[in-house]
XYZ file of C-alpha atoms in Angstrom:
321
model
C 69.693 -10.684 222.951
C 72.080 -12.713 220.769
C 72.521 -10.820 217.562
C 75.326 -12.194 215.258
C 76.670 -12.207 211.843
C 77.397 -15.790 210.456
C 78.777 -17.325 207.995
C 78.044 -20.612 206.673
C 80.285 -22.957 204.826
C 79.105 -26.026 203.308
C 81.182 -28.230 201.602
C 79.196 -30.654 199.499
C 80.051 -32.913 197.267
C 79.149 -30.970 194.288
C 79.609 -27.040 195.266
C 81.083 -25.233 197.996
C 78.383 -22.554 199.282
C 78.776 -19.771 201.809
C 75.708 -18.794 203.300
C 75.941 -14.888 205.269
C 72.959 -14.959 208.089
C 71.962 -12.417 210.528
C 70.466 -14.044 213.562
C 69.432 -13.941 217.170
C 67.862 -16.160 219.412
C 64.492 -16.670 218.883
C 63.904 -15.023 215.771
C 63.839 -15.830 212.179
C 67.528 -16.060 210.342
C 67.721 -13.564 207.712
C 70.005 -14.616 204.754
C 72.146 -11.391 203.621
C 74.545 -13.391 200.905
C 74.814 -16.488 199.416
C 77.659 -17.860 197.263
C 78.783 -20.605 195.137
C 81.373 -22.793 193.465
C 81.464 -25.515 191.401
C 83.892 -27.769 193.629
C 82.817 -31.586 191.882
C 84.903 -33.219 194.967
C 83.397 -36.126 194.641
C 84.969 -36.609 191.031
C 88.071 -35.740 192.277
C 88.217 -39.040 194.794
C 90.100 -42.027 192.906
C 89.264 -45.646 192.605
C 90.806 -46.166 195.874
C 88.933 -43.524 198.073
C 91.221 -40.973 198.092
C 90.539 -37.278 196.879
C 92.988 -36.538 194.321
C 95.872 -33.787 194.668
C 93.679 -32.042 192.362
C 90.984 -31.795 194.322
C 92.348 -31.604 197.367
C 94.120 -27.820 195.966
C 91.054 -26.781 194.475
C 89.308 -27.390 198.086
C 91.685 -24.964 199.832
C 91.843 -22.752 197.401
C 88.054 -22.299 197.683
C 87.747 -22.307 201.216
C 90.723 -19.493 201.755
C 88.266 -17.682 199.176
C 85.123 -18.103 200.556
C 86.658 -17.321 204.298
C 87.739 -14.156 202.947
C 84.429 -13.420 201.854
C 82.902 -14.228 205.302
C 85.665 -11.621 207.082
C 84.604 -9.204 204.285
C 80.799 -9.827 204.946
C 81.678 -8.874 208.528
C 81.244 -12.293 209.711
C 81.657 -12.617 213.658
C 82.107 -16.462 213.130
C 82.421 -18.834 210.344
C 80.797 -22.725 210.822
C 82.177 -24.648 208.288
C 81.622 -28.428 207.820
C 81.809 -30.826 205.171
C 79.396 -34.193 204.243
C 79.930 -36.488 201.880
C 82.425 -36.710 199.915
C 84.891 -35.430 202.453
C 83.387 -37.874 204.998
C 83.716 -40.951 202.556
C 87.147 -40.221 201.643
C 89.888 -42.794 202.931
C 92.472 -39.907 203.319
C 89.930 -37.527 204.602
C 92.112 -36.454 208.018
C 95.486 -35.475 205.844
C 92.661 -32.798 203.441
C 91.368 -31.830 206.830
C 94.367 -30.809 207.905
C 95.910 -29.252 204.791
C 92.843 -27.231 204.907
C 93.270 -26.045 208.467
C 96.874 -25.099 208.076
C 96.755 -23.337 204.693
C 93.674 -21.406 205.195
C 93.320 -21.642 209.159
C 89.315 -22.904 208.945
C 88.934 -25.720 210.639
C 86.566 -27.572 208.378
C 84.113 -30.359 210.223
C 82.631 -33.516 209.248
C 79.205 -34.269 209.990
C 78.187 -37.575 209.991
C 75.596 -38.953 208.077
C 72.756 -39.056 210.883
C 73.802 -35.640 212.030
C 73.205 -34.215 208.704
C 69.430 -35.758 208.694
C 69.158 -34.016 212.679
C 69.878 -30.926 211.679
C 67.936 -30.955 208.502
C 65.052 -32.358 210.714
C 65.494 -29.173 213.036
C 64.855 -27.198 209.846
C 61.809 -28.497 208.850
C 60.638 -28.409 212.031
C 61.170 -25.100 212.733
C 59.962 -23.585 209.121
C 56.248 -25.799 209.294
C 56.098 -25.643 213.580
C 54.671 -27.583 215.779
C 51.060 -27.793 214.081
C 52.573 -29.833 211.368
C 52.418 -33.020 213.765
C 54.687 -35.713 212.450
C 57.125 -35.238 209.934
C 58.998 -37.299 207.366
C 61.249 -35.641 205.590
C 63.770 -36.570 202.577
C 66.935 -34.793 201.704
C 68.837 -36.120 198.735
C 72.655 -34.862 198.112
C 75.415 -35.329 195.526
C 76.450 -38.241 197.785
C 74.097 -39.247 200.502
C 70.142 -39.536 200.713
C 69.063 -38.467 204.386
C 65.750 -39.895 206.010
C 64.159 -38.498 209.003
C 60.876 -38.635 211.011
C 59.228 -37.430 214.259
C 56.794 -34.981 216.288
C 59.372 -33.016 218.134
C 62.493 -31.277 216.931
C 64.448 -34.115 217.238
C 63.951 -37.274 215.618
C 62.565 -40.560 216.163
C 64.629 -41.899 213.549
C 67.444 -40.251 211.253
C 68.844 -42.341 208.634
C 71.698 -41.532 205.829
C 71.605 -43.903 203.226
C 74.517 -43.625 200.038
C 72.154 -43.080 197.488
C 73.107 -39.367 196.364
C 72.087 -38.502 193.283
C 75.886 -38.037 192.147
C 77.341 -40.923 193.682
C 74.578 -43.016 191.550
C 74.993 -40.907 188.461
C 78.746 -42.114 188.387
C 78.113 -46.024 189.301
C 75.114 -46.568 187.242
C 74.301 -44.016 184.921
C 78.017 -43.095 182.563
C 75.965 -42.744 179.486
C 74.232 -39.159 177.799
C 71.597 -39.888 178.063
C 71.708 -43.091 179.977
C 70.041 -45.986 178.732
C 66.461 -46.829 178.872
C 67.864 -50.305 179.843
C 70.047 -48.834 182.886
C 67.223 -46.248 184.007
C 65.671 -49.282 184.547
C 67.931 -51.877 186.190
C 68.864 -48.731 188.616
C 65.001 -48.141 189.095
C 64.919 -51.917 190.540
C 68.310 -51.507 192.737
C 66.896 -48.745 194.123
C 63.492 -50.391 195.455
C 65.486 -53.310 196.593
C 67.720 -50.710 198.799
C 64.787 -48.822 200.582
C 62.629 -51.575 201.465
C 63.586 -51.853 205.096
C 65.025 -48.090 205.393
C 61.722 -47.217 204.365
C 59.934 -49.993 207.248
C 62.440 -47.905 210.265
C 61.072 -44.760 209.030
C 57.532 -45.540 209.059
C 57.788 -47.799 212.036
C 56.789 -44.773 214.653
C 53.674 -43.705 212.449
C 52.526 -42.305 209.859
C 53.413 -38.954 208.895
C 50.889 -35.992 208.515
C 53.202 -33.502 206.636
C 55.883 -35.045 204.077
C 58.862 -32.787 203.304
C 61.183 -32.604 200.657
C 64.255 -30.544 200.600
C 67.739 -30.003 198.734
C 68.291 -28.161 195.591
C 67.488 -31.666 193.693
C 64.010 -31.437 195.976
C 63.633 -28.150 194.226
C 64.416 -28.396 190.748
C 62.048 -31.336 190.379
C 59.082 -29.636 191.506
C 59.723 -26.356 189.427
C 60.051 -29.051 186.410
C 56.816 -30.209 187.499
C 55.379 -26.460 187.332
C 55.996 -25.215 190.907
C 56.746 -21.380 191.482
C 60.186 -20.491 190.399
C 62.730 -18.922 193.409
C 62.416 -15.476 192.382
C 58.500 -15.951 194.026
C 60.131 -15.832 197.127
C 60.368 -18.966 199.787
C 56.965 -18.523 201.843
C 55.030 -20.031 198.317
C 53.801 -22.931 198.739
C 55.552 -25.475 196.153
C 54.808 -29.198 195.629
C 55.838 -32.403 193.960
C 53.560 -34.931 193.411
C 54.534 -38.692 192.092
C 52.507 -38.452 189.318
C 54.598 -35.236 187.758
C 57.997 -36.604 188.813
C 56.967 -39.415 186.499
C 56.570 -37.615 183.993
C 59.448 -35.450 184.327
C 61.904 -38.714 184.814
C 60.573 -39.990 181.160
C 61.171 -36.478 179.953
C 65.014 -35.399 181.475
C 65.824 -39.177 180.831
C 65.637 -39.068 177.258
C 67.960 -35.624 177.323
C 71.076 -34.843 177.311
C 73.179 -33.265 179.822
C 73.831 -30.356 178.160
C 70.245 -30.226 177.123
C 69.096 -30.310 180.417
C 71.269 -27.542 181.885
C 69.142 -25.273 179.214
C 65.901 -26.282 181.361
C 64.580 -23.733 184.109
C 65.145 -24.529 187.614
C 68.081 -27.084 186.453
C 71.599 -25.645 187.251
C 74.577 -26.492 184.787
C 76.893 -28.301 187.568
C 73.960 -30.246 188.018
C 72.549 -31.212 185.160
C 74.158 -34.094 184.574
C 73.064 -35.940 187.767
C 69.274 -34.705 187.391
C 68.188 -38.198 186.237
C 69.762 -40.282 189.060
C 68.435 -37.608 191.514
C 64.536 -38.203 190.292
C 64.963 -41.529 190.245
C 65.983 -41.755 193.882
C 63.413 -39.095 194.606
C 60.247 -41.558 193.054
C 61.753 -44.639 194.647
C 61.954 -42.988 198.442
C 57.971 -41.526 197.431
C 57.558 -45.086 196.334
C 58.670 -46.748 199.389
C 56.727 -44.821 201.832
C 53.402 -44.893 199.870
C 53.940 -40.798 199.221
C 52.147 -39.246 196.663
C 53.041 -35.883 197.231
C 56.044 -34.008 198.922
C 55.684 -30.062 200.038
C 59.526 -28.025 199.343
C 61.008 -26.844 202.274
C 63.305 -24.168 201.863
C 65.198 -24.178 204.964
C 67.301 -27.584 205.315
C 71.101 -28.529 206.473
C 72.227 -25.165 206.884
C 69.604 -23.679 208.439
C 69.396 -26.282 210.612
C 73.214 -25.609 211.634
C 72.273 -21.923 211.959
C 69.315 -22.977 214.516
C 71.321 -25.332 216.487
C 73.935 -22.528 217.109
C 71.475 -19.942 218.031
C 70.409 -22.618 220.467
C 73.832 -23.243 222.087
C 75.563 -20.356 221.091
C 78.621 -22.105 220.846
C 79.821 -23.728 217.852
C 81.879 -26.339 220.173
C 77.890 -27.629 220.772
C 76.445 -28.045 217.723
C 77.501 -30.907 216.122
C 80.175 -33.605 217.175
C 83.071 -33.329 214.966
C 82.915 -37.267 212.852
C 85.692 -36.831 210.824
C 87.629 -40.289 209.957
């Protein structure tokens, strides 16, 4: 039987997280640690693409300090990758390769469609095969991910650059942002998924839709779902009708205001409004009225895929420009 300790680093555009897993083949991942930074990469790129000095020393630092946490954890192998704000920066290889020779991790990229895969193979996995087709949506600080299909991989797999902290910074600089801006933004946004949202839906309908991502999961404990400390087998929702109300409630709020709400984290507070309003405009576009939470999503998905190949080398192709 494979039976391993892993570590997984994910290096988002918000936070850096390091999840500990033990894990064979065939069975159920069970998490033993999970920690976080605030990292806020993605306002450490400049107005021409590049992430700052700044940002690029706060990166290693982190990820020498997390990868001493996974050899303390008694990690037999650390998969760490990076999405979008790494992905999206212009001088993404030269931070690659700082981060490699300073803190010997060799950091992937994932690209945009491999993050929705994976996430995909999540989902898949946590609801099984008696779930029939699935749509699911992901939203991160930088990147909304799309995906559909009856097997565990795909029919379609979509990233679109509508994270919820990528559109907090072009549209929404204000706190609290403007009813007027809410609004314009509410319009982009349903201009932007009207044929993302025909590809998905082209293969059929879907009989389960999914919803995961922290963002995923805030909204629907603002909306009254079970808080984490229920543990992740309760069922938890999010229906269109709540996340309308809860957009006309967090929207009139500040940011600081926000962070004071439960199920809202402080580092992400701030982007909370951009991240419902992409969440009701994707439920918009493909006629959802209510999503189910899935806890298991990108990472778990990695996890899966490696228990599957059992080497790293296999999992994902490294995309890193």
């Amino acid at each position: 039987m494979f039976d391993v300790r892993l570590g997984v680093l994910d290096v988002g555009s918000n936070t850096v997280h390091l999840l500990v897993v033990d894990a064979h083949r065939g069975g159920h991942p069970t998490p033993m640690s999970s920690t976080k930074a605030a990292l806020r990469l993605a306002e450490n790129t400049d107005d021409a693409g590049d992430i700052t000095v700044a940002g690029a020393d706060r990166l290693v630092r982190t990820v020498a300090d997390f990868a001493g946490i996974a050899r303390s954890s008694g990690c037999g192998e650390l998969m760490a990758f990076a999405t979008s704000a790494v992905r999206d920066a212009r001088n993404s290889d030269a931070v690659l390769g700082r981060v490699r020779d300073e803190t010997g991790v060799d950091l992937q990229v994932l690209s945009g469609e491999d993050e929705s895969r994976l996430t995909f193979l999540a989902v898949r996995r946590w609801f099984g095969w008696s779930a029939g087709r699935i749509l699911d949506l992901d939203i991160g600080g930088g990147s909304l991910e799309l995906s559909t299909g009856i097997d565990e991989n795909p029919d379609v797999a979509m990233s679109l650059q509508l994270g919820a902290g990528r559109l907090t910074r072009d549209w929404l600089d204000e706190d609290p942002p403007g009813k007027r801006r809410v609004a314009v933004l509410r319009d982009w946004l349903d201009a932007e998924l009207v044929e993302p949202s025909k590809a998905v839906l082209a293969p059929g309908l879907p009989d389960r839709a999914v919803g995961t991502s922290k963002t995923f999961r805030s909204l629907a404990r603002l909306t009254g779902a079970a808080p984490s400390a229920a543990g992740p087998r309760v069922k938890r929702t999010l229906t269109a009708d709540g996340l309308r109300q809860v957009i006309s409630f967090i929207s009139r709020m500040t940011a600081a205001d926000r962070a004071e709400l439960e199920g809202v984290s402080a580092d992400r507070s701030r982007q909370m409004v951009a991240g419902a309003l992409v969440a009701e405009a994707a439920m918009r576009a493909l006629s959802l009225d209510t999503l189910e939470i899935c806890p298991w999503a990108l990472r778990e998905g990695l996890i899966l895929r490696k228990l599957d190949t059992e080497s790293f080398g296999d999992v994902v192709p490294t995309t890193a420009t």
